[in-house]
Amino acid sequence: MAMAVKTKVSKIIAVLHELYPNPTCALFHHNAFELLVATILSAQANDKTINTVTPELFAKFPTPAAMAAAPLAEIEHLVSRVNFFHNKSKNISAMSKALVEKYHGEVPQSIEALIKLPGVARKTANVVLGTVWDIKSGIVVDTHVMRLSQLLGLSTASEAPKIERDLMAIVPQDDWILFSNLLIYHGRQICIARRPLCKNCGLNKLCPSAFRAVPF
């Protein structure tokens, strides 16, 4: 059974990689700190919206030290178009201060250190580690990965940590970063929530949910 699932995963990766040869992180960034901030902001928010607010934010506060010294009200003003901007601004400020105080202004390169920073959970840590340093610490489970993993029959869990564990058991570690990026691309373009384009989907023969009502 486990081997059959792993074979299915290999086929899914092959099909999606042909459709999306160069899947990359959609959040604009120039370094690990900028991606860390952008990913914190992206929770329950549209990446396009994040990309419209971060250029000015990073222009004014380009480093952890600058962000740590920034007035909270100014950070809030710059990201006010983002969902839950009050809490996210507090986390960005506190996270920046922690980087300055504990890591000499550098973003740590371990998931254990990253998840101890304010506002940083496993998803955010995995995004930064995988995108910036190609460190395969886990699998990014955002709303697209969560939804598609369930639809494809790769996990029956409903919580991100459990889905990540299920996926890590069946996806080769070398493909952890690629796999999440591929599902995110596919979730945005074809397997769209509430209106999946099953007729146009290259995975419809591998997907047990193809052409059925989708409860999302």
PDB file of C-alpha atoms in Angstrom:
ATOM      1  CA  MET A   1       0.000   0.000   0.000  1.00  0.00           C
ATOM      2  CA  ALA A   2       2.774   2.427   0.991  1.00  0.00           C
ATOM      3  CA  MET A   3       4.687   1.636  -2.190  1.00  0.00           C
ATOM      4  CA  ALA A   4       1.571   2.260  -4.292  1.00  0.00           C
ATOM      5  CA  VAL A   5       1.097   5.674  -2.691  1.00  0.00           C
ATOM      6  CA  LYS A   6       4.753   6.575  -3.256  1.00  0.00           C
ATOM      7  CA  THR A   7       4.435   5.520  -6.893  1.00  0.00           C
ATOM      8  CA  LYS A   8       1.364   7.727  -7.203  1.00  0.00           C
ATOM      9  CA  VAL A   9       3.274  10.652  -5.688  1.00  0.00           C
ATOM     10  CA  SER A  10       6.075  10.156  -8.221  1.00  0.00           C
ATOM     11  CA  LYS A  11       3.545  10.292 -11.058  1.00  0.00           C
ATOM     12  CA  ILE A  12       1.937  13.427  -9.601  1.00  0.00           C
ATOM     13  CA  ILE A  13       5.322  15.145  -9.369  1.00  0.00           C
ATOM     14  CA  ALA A  14       6.219  14.131 -12.925  1.00  0.00           C
ATOM     15  CA  VAL A  15       2.951  15.442 -14.374  1.00  0.00           C
ATOM     16  CA  LEU A  16       3.028  18.721 -12.477  1.00  0.00           C
ATOM     17  CA  HIS A  17       6.721  19.327 -13.127  1.00  0.00           C
ATOM     18  CA  GLU A  18       6.047  19.073 -16.846  1.00  0.00           C
ATOM     19  CA  LEU A  19       3.230  21.622 -16.483  1.00  0.00           C
ATOM     20  CA  TYR A  20       5.229  23.935 -14.198  1.00  0.00           C
ATOM     21  CA  PRO A  21       8.954  23.486 -14.991  1.00  0.00           C
ATOM     22  CA  ASN A  22      10.218  26.257 -12.722  1.00  0.00           C
ATOM     23  CA  PRO A  23       7.885  26.715  -9.747  1.00  0.00           C
ATOM     24  CA  THR A  24       9.184  29.421  -7.436  1.00  0.00           C
ATOM     25  CA  CYS A  25       8.042  31.342  -4.391  1.00  0.00           C
ATOM     26  CA  ALA A  26       5.547  34.032  -5.406  1.00  0.00           C
ATOM     27  CA  LEU A  27       6.522  36.440  -2.628  1.00  0.00           C
ATOM     28  CA  PHE A  28       8.887  39.218  -3.704  1.00  0.00           C
ATOM     29  CA  HIS A  29      12.120  39.249  -1.701  1.00  0.00           C
ATOM     30  CA  HIS A  30      15.848  39.886  -2.008  1.00  0.00           C
ATOM     31  CA  ASN A  31      17.077  38.034   1.063  1.00  0.00           C
ATOM     32  CA  ALA A  32      16.058  35.763   3.929  1.00  0.00           C
ATOM     33  CA  PHE A  33      14.871  38.598   6.159  1.00  0.00           C
ATOM     34  CA  GLU A  34      12.561  40.022   3.509  1.00  0.00           C
ATOM     35  CA  LEU A  35      11.103  36.589   2.769  1.00  0.00           C
ATOM     36  CA  LEU A  36      10.597  35.945   6.474  1.00  0.00           C
ATOM     37  CA  VAL A  37       8.646  39.190   6.840  1.00  0.00           C
ATOM     38  CA  ALA A  38       6.664  38.608   3.645  1.00  0.00           C
ATOM     39  CA  THR A  39       5.726  35.075   4.689  1.00  0.00           C
ATOM     40  CA  ILE A  40       4.527  36.242   8.098  1.00  0.00           C
ATOM     41  CA  LEU A  41       2.337  38.783   6.314  1.00  0.00           C
ATOM     42  CA  SER A  42       1.049  36.189   3.833  1.00  0.00           C
ATOM     43  CA  ALA A  43      -0.876  34.092   6.363  1.00  0.00           C
ATOM     44  CA  GLN A  44      -4.557  34.159   5.335  1.00  0.00           C
ATOM     45  CA  ALA A  45      -3.748  36.813   2.759  1.00  0.00           C
ATOM     46  CA  ASN A  46      -3.237  37.001  -0.992  1.00  0.00           C
ATOM     47  CA  ASP A  47       0.366  36.973  -2.205  1.00  0.00           C
ATOM     48  CA  LYS A  48      -0.428  39.721  -4.717  1.00  0.00           C
ATOM     49  CA  THR A  49      -1.531  41.984  -1.888  1.00  0.00           C
ATOM     50  CA  ILE A  50       1.630  41.223   0.062  1.00  0.00           C
ATOM     51  CA  ASN A  51       3.745  42.078  -2.969  1.00  0.00           C
ATOM     52  CA  THR A  52       2.095  45.486  -3.195  1.00  0.00           C
ATOM     53  CA  VAL A  53       2.938  46.486   0.387  1.00  0.00           C
ATOM     54  CA  THR A  54       6.384  44.989   0.991  1.00  0.00           C
ATOM     55  CA  PRO A  55       8.431  47.143  -1.449  1.00  0.00           C
ATOM     56  CA  GLU A  56       7.750  50.306   0.551  1.00  0.00           C
ATOM     57  CA  LEU A  57       8.077  48.453   3.855  1.00  0.00           C
ATOM     58  CA  PHE A  58      11.509  47.087   2.898  1.00  0.00           C
ATOM     59  CA  ALA A  59      12.616  50.393   1.402  1.00  0.00           C
ATOM     60  CA  LYS A  60      12.019  52.110   4.753  1.00  0.00           C
ATOM     61  CA  PHE A  61      13.157  49.252   7.004  1.00  0.00           C
ATOM     62  CA  PRO A  62      15.546  47.047   4.997  1.00  0.00           C
ATOM     63  CA  THR A  63      17.266  45.218   7.857  1.00  0.00           C
ATOM     64  CA  PRO A  64      16.259  43.523  11.108  1.00  0.00           C
ATOM     65  CA  ALA A  65      17.875  46.389  13.025  1.00  0.00           C
ATOM     66  CA  ALA A  66      15.918  49.005  11.098  1.00  0.00           C
ATOM     67  CA  MET A  67      12.655  47.096  11.476  1.00  0.00           C
ATOM     68  CA  ALA A  68      13.290  46.514  15.179  1.00  0.00           C
ATOM     69  CA  ALA A  69      13.762  50.256  15.712  1.00  0.00           C
ATOM     70  CA  ALA A  70      10.728  51.229  13.631  1.00  0.00           C
ATOM     71  CA  PRO A  71       7.671  52.631  15.400  1.00  0.00           C
ATOM     72  CA  LEU A  72       4.983  49.954  15.480  1.00  0.00           C
ATOM     73  CA  ALA A  73       2.407  52.449  14.215  1.00  0.00           C
ATOM     74  CA  GLU A  74       4.490  53.051  11.084  1.00  0.00           C
ATOM     75  CA  ILE A  75       4.800  49.343  10.337  1.00  0.00           C
ATOM     76  CA  GLU A  76       1.044  49.009  10.793  1.00  0.00           C
ATOM     77  CA  HIS A  77       0.409  51.898   8.436  1.00  0.00           C
ATOM     78  CA  LEU A  78       2.581  50.388   5.713  1.00  0.00           C
ATOM     79  CA  VAL A  79       0.875  46.972   5.879  1.00  0.00           C
ATOM     80  CA  SER A  80      -2.646  48.123   6.720  1.00  0.00           C
ATOM     81  CA  ARG A  81      -4.081  46.555   3.537  1.00  0.00           C
ATOM     82  CA  VAL A  82      -3.130  43.084   4.790  1.00  0.00           C
ATOM     83  CA  ASN A  83      -5.501  40.911   6.841  1.00  0.00           C
ATOM     84  CA  PHE A  84      -4.812  40.957  10.599  1.00  0.00           C
ATOM     85  CA  PHE A  85      -2.184  43.659  10.119  1.00  0.00           C
ATOM     86  CA  HIS A  86      -2.175  44.666  13.800  1.00  0.00           C
ATOM     87  CA  ASN A  87      -1.028  41.253  15.031  1.00  0.00           C
ATOM     88  CA  LYS A  88       1.271  40.697  12.068  1.00  0.00           C
ATOM     89  CA  SER A  89       2.952  44.063  12.637  1.00  0.00           C
ATOM     90  CA  LYS A  90       3.552  43.197  16.294  1.00  0.00           C
ATOM     91  CA  ASN A  91       5.059  39.850  15.282  1.00  0.00           C
ATOM     92  CA  ILE A  92       7.302  41.429  12.638  1.00  0.00           C
ATOM     93  CA  SER A  93       8.559  43.992  15.146  1.00  0.00           C
ATOM     94  CA  ALA A  94       9.152  41.376  17.852  1.00  0.00           C
ATOM     95  CA  MET A  95      10.744  38.955  15.387  1.00  0.00           C
ATOM     96  CA  SER A  96      13.140  41.648  14.161  1.00  0.00           C
ATOM     97  CA  LYS A  97      14.134  42.512  17.718  1.00  0.00           C
ATOM     98  CA  ALA A  98      14.792  38.823  18.421  1.00  0.00           C
ATOM     99  CA  LEU A  99      17.016  38.567  15.331  1.00  0.00           C
ATOM    100  CA  VAL A 100      19.044  41.558  16.507  1.00  0.00           C
ATOM    101  CA  GLU A 101      19.302  40.428  20.128  1.00  0.00           C
ATOM    102  CA  LYS A 102      19.877  36.700  19.620  1.00  0.00           C
ATOM    103  CA  TYR A 103      21.287  36.240  16.124  1.00  0.00           C
ATOM    104  CA  HIS A 104      23.293  39.415  15.400  1.00  0.00           C
ATOM    105  CA  GLY A 105      20.699  40.482  12.833  1.00  0.00           C
ATOM    106  CA  GLU A 106      20.969  37.278  10.801  1.00  0.00           C
ATOM    107  CA  VAL A 107      18.134  34.884  10.001  1.00  0.00           C
ATOM    108  CA  PRO A 108      19.002  31.485  11.533  1.00  0.00           C
ATOM    109  CA  GLN A 109      19.250  28.514   9.192  1.00  0.00           C
ATOM    110  CA  SER A 110      17.530  25.893  11.328  1.00  0.00           C
ATOM    111  CA  ILE A 111      13.863  25.161  11.766  1.00  0.00           C
ATOM    112  CA  GLU A 112      14.352  24.747  15.511  1.00  0.00           C
ATOM    113  CA  ALA A 113      15.598  28.340  15.837  1.00  0.00           C
ATOM    114  CA  LEU A 114      13.140  29.838  13.367  1.00  0.00           C
ATOM    115  CA  ILE A 115       9.979  28.486  14.996  1.00  0.00           C
ATOM    116  CA  LYS A 116      10.999  30.129  18.274  1.00  0.00           C
ATOM    117  CA  LEU A 117      10.768  33.568  16.648  1.00  0.00           C
ATOM    118  CA  PRO A 118       7.531  35.562  17.121  1.00  0.00           C
ATOM    119  CA  GLY A 119       5.016  34.909  14.349  1.00  0.00           C
ATOM    120  CA  VAL A 120       7.007  32.052  12.808  1.00  0.00           C
ATOM    121  CA  ALA A 121       5.428  28.595  12.576  1.00  0.00           C
ATOM    122  CA  ARG A 122       6.617  25.555  10.607  1.00  0.00           C
ATOM    123  CA  LYS A 123       5.097  26.733   7.323  1.00  0.00           C
ATOM    124  CA  THR A 124       6.937  30.051   7.440  1.00  0.00           C
ATOM    125  CA  ALA A 125      10.174  28.398   8.524  1.00  0.00           C
ATOM    126  CA  ASN A 126       9.957  25.811   5.741  1.00  0.00           C
ATOM    127  CA  VAL A 127       9.317  28.520   3.147  1.00  0.00           C
ATOM    128  CA  VAL A 128      12.394  30.498   4.157  1.00  0.00           C
ATOM    129  CA  LEU A 129      14.730  27.538   4.576  1.00  0.00           C
ATOM    130  CA  GLY A 130      13.689  25.914   1.319  1.00  0.00           C
ATOM    131  CA  THR A 131      13.521  29.034  -0.839  1.00  0.00           C
ATOM    132  CA  VAL A 132      16.645  30.813   0.366  1.00  0.00           C
ATOM    133  CA  TRP A 133      19.002  27.962   1.241  1.00  0.00           C
ATOM    134  CA  ASP A 134      17.428  24.882  -0.355  1.00  0.00           C
ATOM    135  CA  ILE A 135      17.255  23.305   3.103  1.00  0.00           C
ATOM    136  CA  LYS A 136      14.679  20.500   3.047  1.00  0.00           C
ATOM    137  CA  SER A 137      13.460  20.755   6.623  1.00  0.00           C
ATOM    138  CA  GLY A 138       9.847  19.818   5.884  1.00  0.00           C
ATOM    139  CA  ILE A 139       6.992  20.400   3.461  1.00  0.00           C
ATOM    140  CA  VAL A 140       5.212  23.737   3.259  1.00  0.00           C
ATOM    141  CA  VAL A 141       1.523  23.141   3.948  1.00  0.00           C
ATOM    142  CA  ASP A 142      -0.481  26.207   2.966  1.00  0.00           C
ATOM    143  CA  THR A 143      -4.164  26.228   2.033  1.00  0.00           C
ATOM    144  CA  HIS A 144      -3.452  24.923  -1.488  1.00  0.00           C
ATOM    145  CA  VAL A 145      -1.226  22.079  -0.321  1.00  0.00           C
ATOM    146  CA  MET A 146      -3.716  21.173   2.388  1.00  0.00           C
ATOM    147  CA  ARG A 147      -6.644  21.103  -0.031  1.00  0.00           C
ATOM    148  CA  LEU A 148      -4.917  19.267  -2.868  1.00  0.00           C
ATOM    149  CA  SER A 149      -3.368  16.684  -0.548  1.00  0.00           C
ATOM    150  CA  GLN A 150      -6.841  15.794   0.672  1.00  0.00           C
ATOM    151  CA  LEU A 151      -8.392  15.780  -2.809  1.00  0.00           C
ATOM    152  CA  LEU A 152      -5.603  13.604  -4.209  1.00  0.00           C
ATOM    153  CA  GLY A 153      -6.022  11.125  -1.376  1.00  0.00           C
ATOM    154  CA  LEU A 154      -2.553  11.707   0.050  1.00  0.00           C
ATOM    155  CA  SER A 155      -3.817  12.644   3.519  1.00  0.00           C
ATOM    156  CA  THR A 156      -7.085  12.389   5.393  1.00  0.00           C
ATOM    157  CA  ALA A 157      -5.934  14.823   8.077  1.00  0.00           C
ATOM    158  CA  SER A 158      -7.479  18.267   8.428  1.00  0.00           C
ATOM    159  CA  GLU A 159      -4.660  19.998  10.316  1.00  0.00           C
ATOM    160  CA  ALA A 160      -1.471  21.258   8.690  1.00  0.00           C
ATOM    161  CA  PRO A 161       1.022  19.534  11.061  1.00  0.00           C
ATOM    162  CA  LYS A 162      -0.598  16.135  10.496  1.00  0.00           C
ATOM    163  CA  ILE A 163      -0.788  16.670   6.736  1.00  0.00           C
ATOM    164  CA  GLU A 164       2.889  17.614   6.705  1.00  0.00           C
ATOM    165  CA  ARG A 165       3.788  14.398   8.536  1.00  0.00           C
ATOM    166  CA  ASP A 166       1.701  12.344   6.100  1.00  0.00           C
ATOM    167  CA  LEU A 167       3.371  13.977   3.101  1.00  0.00           C
ATOM    168  CA  MET A 168       6.892  13.683   4.514  1.00  0.00           C
ATOM    169  CA  ALA A 169       6.327   9.924   4.792  1.00  0.00           C
ATOM    170  CA  ILE A 170       5.448   9.487   1.103  1.00  0.00           C
ATOM    171  CA  VAL A 171       7.278  12.277  -0.749  1.00  0.00           C
ATOM    172  CA  PRO A 172      11.037  11.773  -1.284  1.00  0.00           C
ATOM    173  CA  GLN A 173      12.963  14.311   0.811  1.00  0.00           C
ATOM    174  CA  ASP A 174      14.779  15.589  -2.271  1.00  0.00           C
ATOM    175  CA  ASP A 175      11.363  16.654  -3.623  1.00  0.00           C
ATOM    176  CA  TRP A 176       9.918  18.273  -0.485  1.00  0.00           C
ATOM    177  CA  ILE A 177      10.464  21.849  -1.685  1.00  0.00           C
ATOM    178  CA  LEU A 178       9.471  21.111  -5.273  1.00  0.00           C
ATOM    179  CA  PHE A 179       6.351  19.176  -4.247  1.00  0.00           C
ATOM    180  CA  SER A 180       4.787  22.000  -2.249  1.00  0.00           C
ATOM    181  CA  ASN A 181       5.605  24.568  -4.939  1.00  0.00           C
ATOM    182  CA  LEU A 182       4.009  22.364  -7.601  1.00  0.00           C
ATOM    183  CA  LEU A 183       0.810  21.892  -5.591  1.00  0.00           C
ATOM    184  CA  ILE A 184       0.613  25.625  -4.894  1.00  0.00           C
ATOM    185  CA  TYR A 185       0.934  26.444  -8.599  1.00  0.00           C
ATOM    186  CA  HIS A 186      -1.661  23.824  -9.515  1.00  0.00           C
ATOM    187  CA  GLY A 187      -4.036  25.003  -6.800  1.00  0.00           C
ATOM    188  CA  ARG A 188      -3.884  28.543  -8.123  1.00  0.00           C
ATOM    189  CA  GLN A 189      -4.255  27.742 -11.799  1.00  0.00           C
ATOM    190  CA  ILE A 190      -6.277  24.531 -12.216  1.00  0.00           C
ATOM    191  CA  CYS A 191      -7.497  22.973  -8.967  1.00  0.00           C
ATOM    192  CA  ILE A 192      -9.136  26.193  -7.843  1.00  0.00           C
ATOM    193  CA  ALA A 193     -11.160  26.121  -4.641  1.00  0.00           C
ATOM    194  CA  ARG A 194     -14.928  25.907  -5.296  1.00  0.00           C
ATOM    195  CA  ARG A 195     -14.429  25.662  -9.067  1.00  0.00           C
ATOM    196  CA  PRO A 196     -11.719  23.124  -9.923  1.00  0.00           C
ATOM    197  CA  LEU A 197     -11.079  22.741 -13.634  1.00  0.00           C
ATOM    198  CA  CYS A 198     -11.044  18.939 -13.611  1.00  0.00           C
ATOM    199  CA  LYS A 199     -11.550  18.693 -17.373  1.00  0.00           C
ATOM    200  CA  ASN A 200      -8.278  20.576 -17.903  1.00  0.00           C
ATOM    201  CA  CYS A 201      -6.372  18.837 -15.119  1.00  0.00           C
ATOM    202  CA  GLY A 202      -3.442  16.586 -15.960  1.00  0.00           C
ATOM    203  CA  LEU A 203      -3.996  14.765 -12.681  1.00  0.00           C
ATOM    204  CA  ASN A 204      -7.648  13.829 -13.204  1.00  0.00           C
ATOM    205  CA  LYS A 205      -6.768  10.143 -13.762  1.00  0.00           C
ATOM    206  CA  LEU A 206      -4.773  10.065 -10.533  1.00  0.00           C
ATOM    207  CA  CYS A 207      -7.241  12.052  -8.438  1.00  0.00           C
ATOM    208  CA  PRO A 208     -10.060  10.218  -6.618  1.00  0.00           C
ATOM    209  CA  SER A 209     -11.928  13.524  -6.314  1.00  0.00           C
ATOM    210  CA  ALA A 210     -11.864  14.398 -10.018  1.00  0.00           C
ATOM    211  CA  PHE A 211     -15.205  15.578 -11.452  1.00  0.00           C
ATOM    212  CA  ARG A 212     -16.867  15.359  -8.031  1.00  0.00           C
ATOM    213  CA  ALA A 213     -18.313  18.124  -5.880  1.00  0.00           C
ATOM    214  CA  VAL A 214     -15.514  19.674  -3.871  1.00  0.00           C
ATOM    215  CA  PRO A 215     -16.346  20.542  -0.233  1.00  0.00           C
ATOM    216  CA  PHE A 216     -14.130  23.632   0.007  1.00  0.00           C
TER     217      PHE A 216
END
